[in-house]
PDB file of C-alpha atoms in Angstrom:
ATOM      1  CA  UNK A 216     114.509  82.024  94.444  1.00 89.00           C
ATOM      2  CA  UNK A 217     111.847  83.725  96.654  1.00 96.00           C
ATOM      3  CA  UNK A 218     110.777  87.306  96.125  1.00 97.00           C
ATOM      4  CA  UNK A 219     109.223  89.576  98.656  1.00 98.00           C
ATOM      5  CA  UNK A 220     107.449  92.564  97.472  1.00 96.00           C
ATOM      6  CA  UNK A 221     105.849  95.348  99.769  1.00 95.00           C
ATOM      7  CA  UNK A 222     103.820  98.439  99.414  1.00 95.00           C
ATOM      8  CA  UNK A 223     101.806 100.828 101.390  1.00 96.00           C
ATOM      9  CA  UNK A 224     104.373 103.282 103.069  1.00 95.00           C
ATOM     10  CA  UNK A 225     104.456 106.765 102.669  1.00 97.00           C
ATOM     11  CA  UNK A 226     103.094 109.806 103.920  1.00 98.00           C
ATOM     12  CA  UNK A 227     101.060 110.393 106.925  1.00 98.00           C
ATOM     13  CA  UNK A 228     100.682 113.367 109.806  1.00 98.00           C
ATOM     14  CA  UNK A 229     100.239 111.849 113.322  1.00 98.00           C
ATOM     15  CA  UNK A 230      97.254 109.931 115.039  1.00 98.00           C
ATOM     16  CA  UNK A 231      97.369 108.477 111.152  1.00 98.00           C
ATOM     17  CA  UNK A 232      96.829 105.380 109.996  1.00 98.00           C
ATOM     18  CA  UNK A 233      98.979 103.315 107.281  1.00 98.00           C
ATOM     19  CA  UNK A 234      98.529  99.420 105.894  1.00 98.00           C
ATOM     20  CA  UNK A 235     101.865  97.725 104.654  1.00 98.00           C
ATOM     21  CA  UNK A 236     101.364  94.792 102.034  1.00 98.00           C
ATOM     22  CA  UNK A 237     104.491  92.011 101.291  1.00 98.00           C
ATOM     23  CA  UNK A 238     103.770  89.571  98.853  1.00 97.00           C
ATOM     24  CA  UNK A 239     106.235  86.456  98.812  1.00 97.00           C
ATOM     25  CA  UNK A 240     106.504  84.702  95.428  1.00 96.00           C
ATOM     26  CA  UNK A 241     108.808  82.241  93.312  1.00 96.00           C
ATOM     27  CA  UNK A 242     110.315  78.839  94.455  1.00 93.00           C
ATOM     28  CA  UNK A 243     108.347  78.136  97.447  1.00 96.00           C
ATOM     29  CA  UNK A 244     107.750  75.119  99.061  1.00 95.00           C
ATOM     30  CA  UNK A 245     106.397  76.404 102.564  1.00 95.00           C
ATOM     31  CA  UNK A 246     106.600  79.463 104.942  1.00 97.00           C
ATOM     32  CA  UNK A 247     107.234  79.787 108.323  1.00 97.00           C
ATOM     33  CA  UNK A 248     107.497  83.040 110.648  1.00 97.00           C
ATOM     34  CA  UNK A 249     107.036  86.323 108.540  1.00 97.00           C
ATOM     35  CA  UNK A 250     107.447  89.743 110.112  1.00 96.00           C
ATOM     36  CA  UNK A 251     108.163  93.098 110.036  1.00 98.00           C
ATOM     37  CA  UNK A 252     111.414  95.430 110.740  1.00 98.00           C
ATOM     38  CA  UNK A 253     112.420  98.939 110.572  1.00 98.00           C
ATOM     39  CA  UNK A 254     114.999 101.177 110.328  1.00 98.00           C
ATOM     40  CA  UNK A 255     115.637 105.257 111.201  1.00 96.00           C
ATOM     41  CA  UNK A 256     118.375 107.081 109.873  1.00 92.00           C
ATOM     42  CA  UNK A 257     121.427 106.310 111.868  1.00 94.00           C
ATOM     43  CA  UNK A 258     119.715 103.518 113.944  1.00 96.00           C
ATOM     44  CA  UNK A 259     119.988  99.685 113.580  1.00 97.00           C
ATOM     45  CA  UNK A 260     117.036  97.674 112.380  1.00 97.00           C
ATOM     46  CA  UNK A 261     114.506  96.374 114.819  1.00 97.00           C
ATOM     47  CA  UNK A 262     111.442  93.910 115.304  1.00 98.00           C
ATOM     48  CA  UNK A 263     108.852  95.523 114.661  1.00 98.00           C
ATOM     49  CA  UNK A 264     106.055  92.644 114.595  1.00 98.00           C
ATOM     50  CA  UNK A 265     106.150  88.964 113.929  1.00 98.00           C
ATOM     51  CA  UNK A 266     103.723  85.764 113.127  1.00 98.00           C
ATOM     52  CA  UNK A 267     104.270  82.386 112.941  1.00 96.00           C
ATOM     53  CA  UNK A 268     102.751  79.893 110.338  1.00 93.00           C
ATOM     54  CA  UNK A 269      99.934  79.399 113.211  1.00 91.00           C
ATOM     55  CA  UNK A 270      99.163  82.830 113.580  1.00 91.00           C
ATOM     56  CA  UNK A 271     101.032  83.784 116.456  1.00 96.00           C
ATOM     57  CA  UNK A 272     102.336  87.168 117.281  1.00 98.00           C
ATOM     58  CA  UNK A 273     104.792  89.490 118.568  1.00 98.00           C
ATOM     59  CA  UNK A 274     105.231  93.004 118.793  1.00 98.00           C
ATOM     60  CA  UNK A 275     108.228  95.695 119.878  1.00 98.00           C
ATOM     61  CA  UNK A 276     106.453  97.323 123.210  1.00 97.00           C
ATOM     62  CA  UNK A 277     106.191 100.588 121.644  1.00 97.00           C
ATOM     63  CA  UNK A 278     103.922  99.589 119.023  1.00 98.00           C
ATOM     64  CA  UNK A 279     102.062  96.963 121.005  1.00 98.00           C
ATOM     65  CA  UNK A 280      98.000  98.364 121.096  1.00 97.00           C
ATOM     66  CA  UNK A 281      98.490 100.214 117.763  1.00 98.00           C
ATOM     67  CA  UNK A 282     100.321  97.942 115.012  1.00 98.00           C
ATOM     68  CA  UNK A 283      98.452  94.550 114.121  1.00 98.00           C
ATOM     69  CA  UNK A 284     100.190  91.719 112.253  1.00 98.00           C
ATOM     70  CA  UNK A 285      98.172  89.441 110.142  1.00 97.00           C
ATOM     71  CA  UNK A 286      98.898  87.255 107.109  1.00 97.00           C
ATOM     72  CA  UNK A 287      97.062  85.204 104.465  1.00 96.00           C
ATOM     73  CA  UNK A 288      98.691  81.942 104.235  1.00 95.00           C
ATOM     74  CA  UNK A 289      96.656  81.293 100.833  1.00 95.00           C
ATOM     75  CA  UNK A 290      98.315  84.637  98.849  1.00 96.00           C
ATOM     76  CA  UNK A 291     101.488  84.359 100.828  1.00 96.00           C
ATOM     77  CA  UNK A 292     100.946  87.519 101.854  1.00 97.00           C
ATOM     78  CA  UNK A 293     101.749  89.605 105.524  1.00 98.00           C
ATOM     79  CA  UNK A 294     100.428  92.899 105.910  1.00 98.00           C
ATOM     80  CA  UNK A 295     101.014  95.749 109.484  1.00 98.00           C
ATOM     81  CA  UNK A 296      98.272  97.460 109.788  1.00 98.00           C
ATOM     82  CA  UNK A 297      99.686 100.570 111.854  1.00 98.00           C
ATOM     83  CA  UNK A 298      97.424 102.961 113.589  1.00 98.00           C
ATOM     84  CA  UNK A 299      98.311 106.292 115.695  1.00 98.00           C
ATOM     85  CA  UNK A 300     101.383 106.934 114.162  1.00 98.00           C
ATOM     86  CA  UNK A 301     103.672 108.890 116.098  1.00 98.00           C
ATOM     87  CA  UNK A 302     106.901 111.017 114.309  1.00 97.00           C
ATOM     88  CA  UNK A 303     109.290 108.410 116.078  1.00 97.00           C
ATOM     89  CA  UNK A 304     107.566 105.641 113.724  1.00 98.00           C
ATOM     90  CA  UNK A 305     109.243 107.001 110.719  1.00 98.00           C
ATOM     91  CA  UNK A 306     111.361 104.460 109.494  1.00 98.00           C
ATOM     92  CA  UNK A 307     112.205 102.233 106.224  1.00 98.00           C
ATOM     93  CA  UNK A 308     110.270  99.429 106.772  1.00 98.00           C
ATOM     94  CA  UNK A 309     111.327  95.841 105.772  1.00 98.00           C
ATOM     95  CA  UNK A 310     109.483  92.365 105.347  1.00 97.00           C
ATOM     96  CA  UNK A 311     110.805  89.068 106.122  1.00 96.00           C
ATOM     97  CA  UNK A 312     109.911  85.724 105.828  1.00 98.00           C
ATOM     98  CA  UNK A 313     111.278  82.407 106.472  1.00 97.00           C
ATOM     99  CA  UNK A 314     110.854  80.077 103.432  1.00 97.00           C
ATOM    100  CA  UNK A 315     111.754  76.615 102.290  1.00 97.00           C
ATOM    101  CA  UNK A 316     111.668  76.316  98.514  1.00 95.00           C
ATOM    102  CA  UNK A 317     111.637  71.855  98.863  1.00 95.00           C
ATOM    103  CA  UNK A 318     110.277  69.794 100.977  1.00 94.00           C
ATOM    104  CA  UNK A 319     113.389  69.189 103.535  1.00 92.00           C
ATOM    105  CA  UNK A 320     115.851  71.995 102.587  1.00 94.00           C
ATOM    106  CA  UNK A 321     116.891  74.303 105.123  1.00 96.00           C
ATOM    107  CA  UNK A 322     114.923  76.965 106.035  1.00 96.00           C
ATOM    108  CA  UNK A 323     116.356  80.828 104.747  1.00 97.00           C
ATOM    109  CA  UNK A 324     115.270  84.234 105.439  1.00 97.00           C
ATOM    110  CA  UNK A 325     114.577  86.551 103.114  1.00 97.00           C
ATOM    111  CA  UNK A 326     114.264  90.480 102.831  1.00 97.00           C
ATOM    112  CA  UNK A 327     111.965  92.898 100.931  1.00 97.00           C
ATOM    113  CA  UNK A 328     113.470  96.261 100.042  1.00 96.00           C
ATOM    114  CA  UNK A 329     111.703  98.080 102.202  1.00 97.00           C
ATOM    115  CA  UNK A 330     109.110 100.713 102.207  1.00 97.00           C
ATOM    116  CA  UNK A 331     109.564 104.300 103.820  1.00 98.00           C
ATOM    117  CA  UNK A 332     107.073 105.303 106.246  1.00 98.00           C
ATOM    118  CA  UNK A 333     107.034 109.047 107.108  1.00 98.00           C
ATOM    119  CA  UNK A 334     105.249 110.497 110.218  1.00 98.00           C
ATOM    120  CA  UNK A 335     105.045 114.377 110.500  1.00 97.00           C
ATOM    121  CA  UNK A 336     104.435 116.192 113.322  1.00 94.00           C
TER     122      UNK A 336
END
């Protein structure tokens, strides 16, 4: 099984600054794309930000200029750095990656369970 752990939400007024974290750990073999998605209150989850195993990325055009995506392949890690937050960023935020746990088997996606990012006005 393959584990994704994040951390760094919480609090922030606007023109703020937050770092999320998500650690992947257990059976894996290799990972491929890992990203980022949120979700508001009554609204479906979206993209947020993603990179691929050879670091490249996308980004929802809203948050394009003041979210970065990186990752370090060696701690399995991804991390958003998001700067300028704005009220409509508030969100529970959610980690994905795309694992195989052996060599061959299919590749799966799997979820974190989120971290809530609050932006006041």
């Amino acid at each position: 099984q393959v584990q994704l752990v994040e951390s760094g939400g919480g609090l922030v007024q606007a023109g703020g600054s937050l770092r999320l974290s998500c650690a992947a750990s257990g059976s894996i073999f290799s990972i491929n794309a890992m990203g980022w998605y949120r979700q508001a209150p009554g609204e479906q989850r979206e993209l947020v930000a993603t990179i691929t195993s050879g670091s490249g990325t996308t980004y929802k055009d809203t948050v394009k200029g003041r979210f970065t995506v990186s990752r370090d392949n060696a701690k399995n890690t991804v991390y958003l750095q998001m700067n300028s937050l704005k009220p409509e960023d508030t969100a529970v935020y959610y980690c994905n990656a795309l694992c195989r746990t052996l060599p061959g088997s299919p590749w799966v996606r799997y979820w974190g369970q989120g971290t809530q990012v609050t932006v006041s006005s």
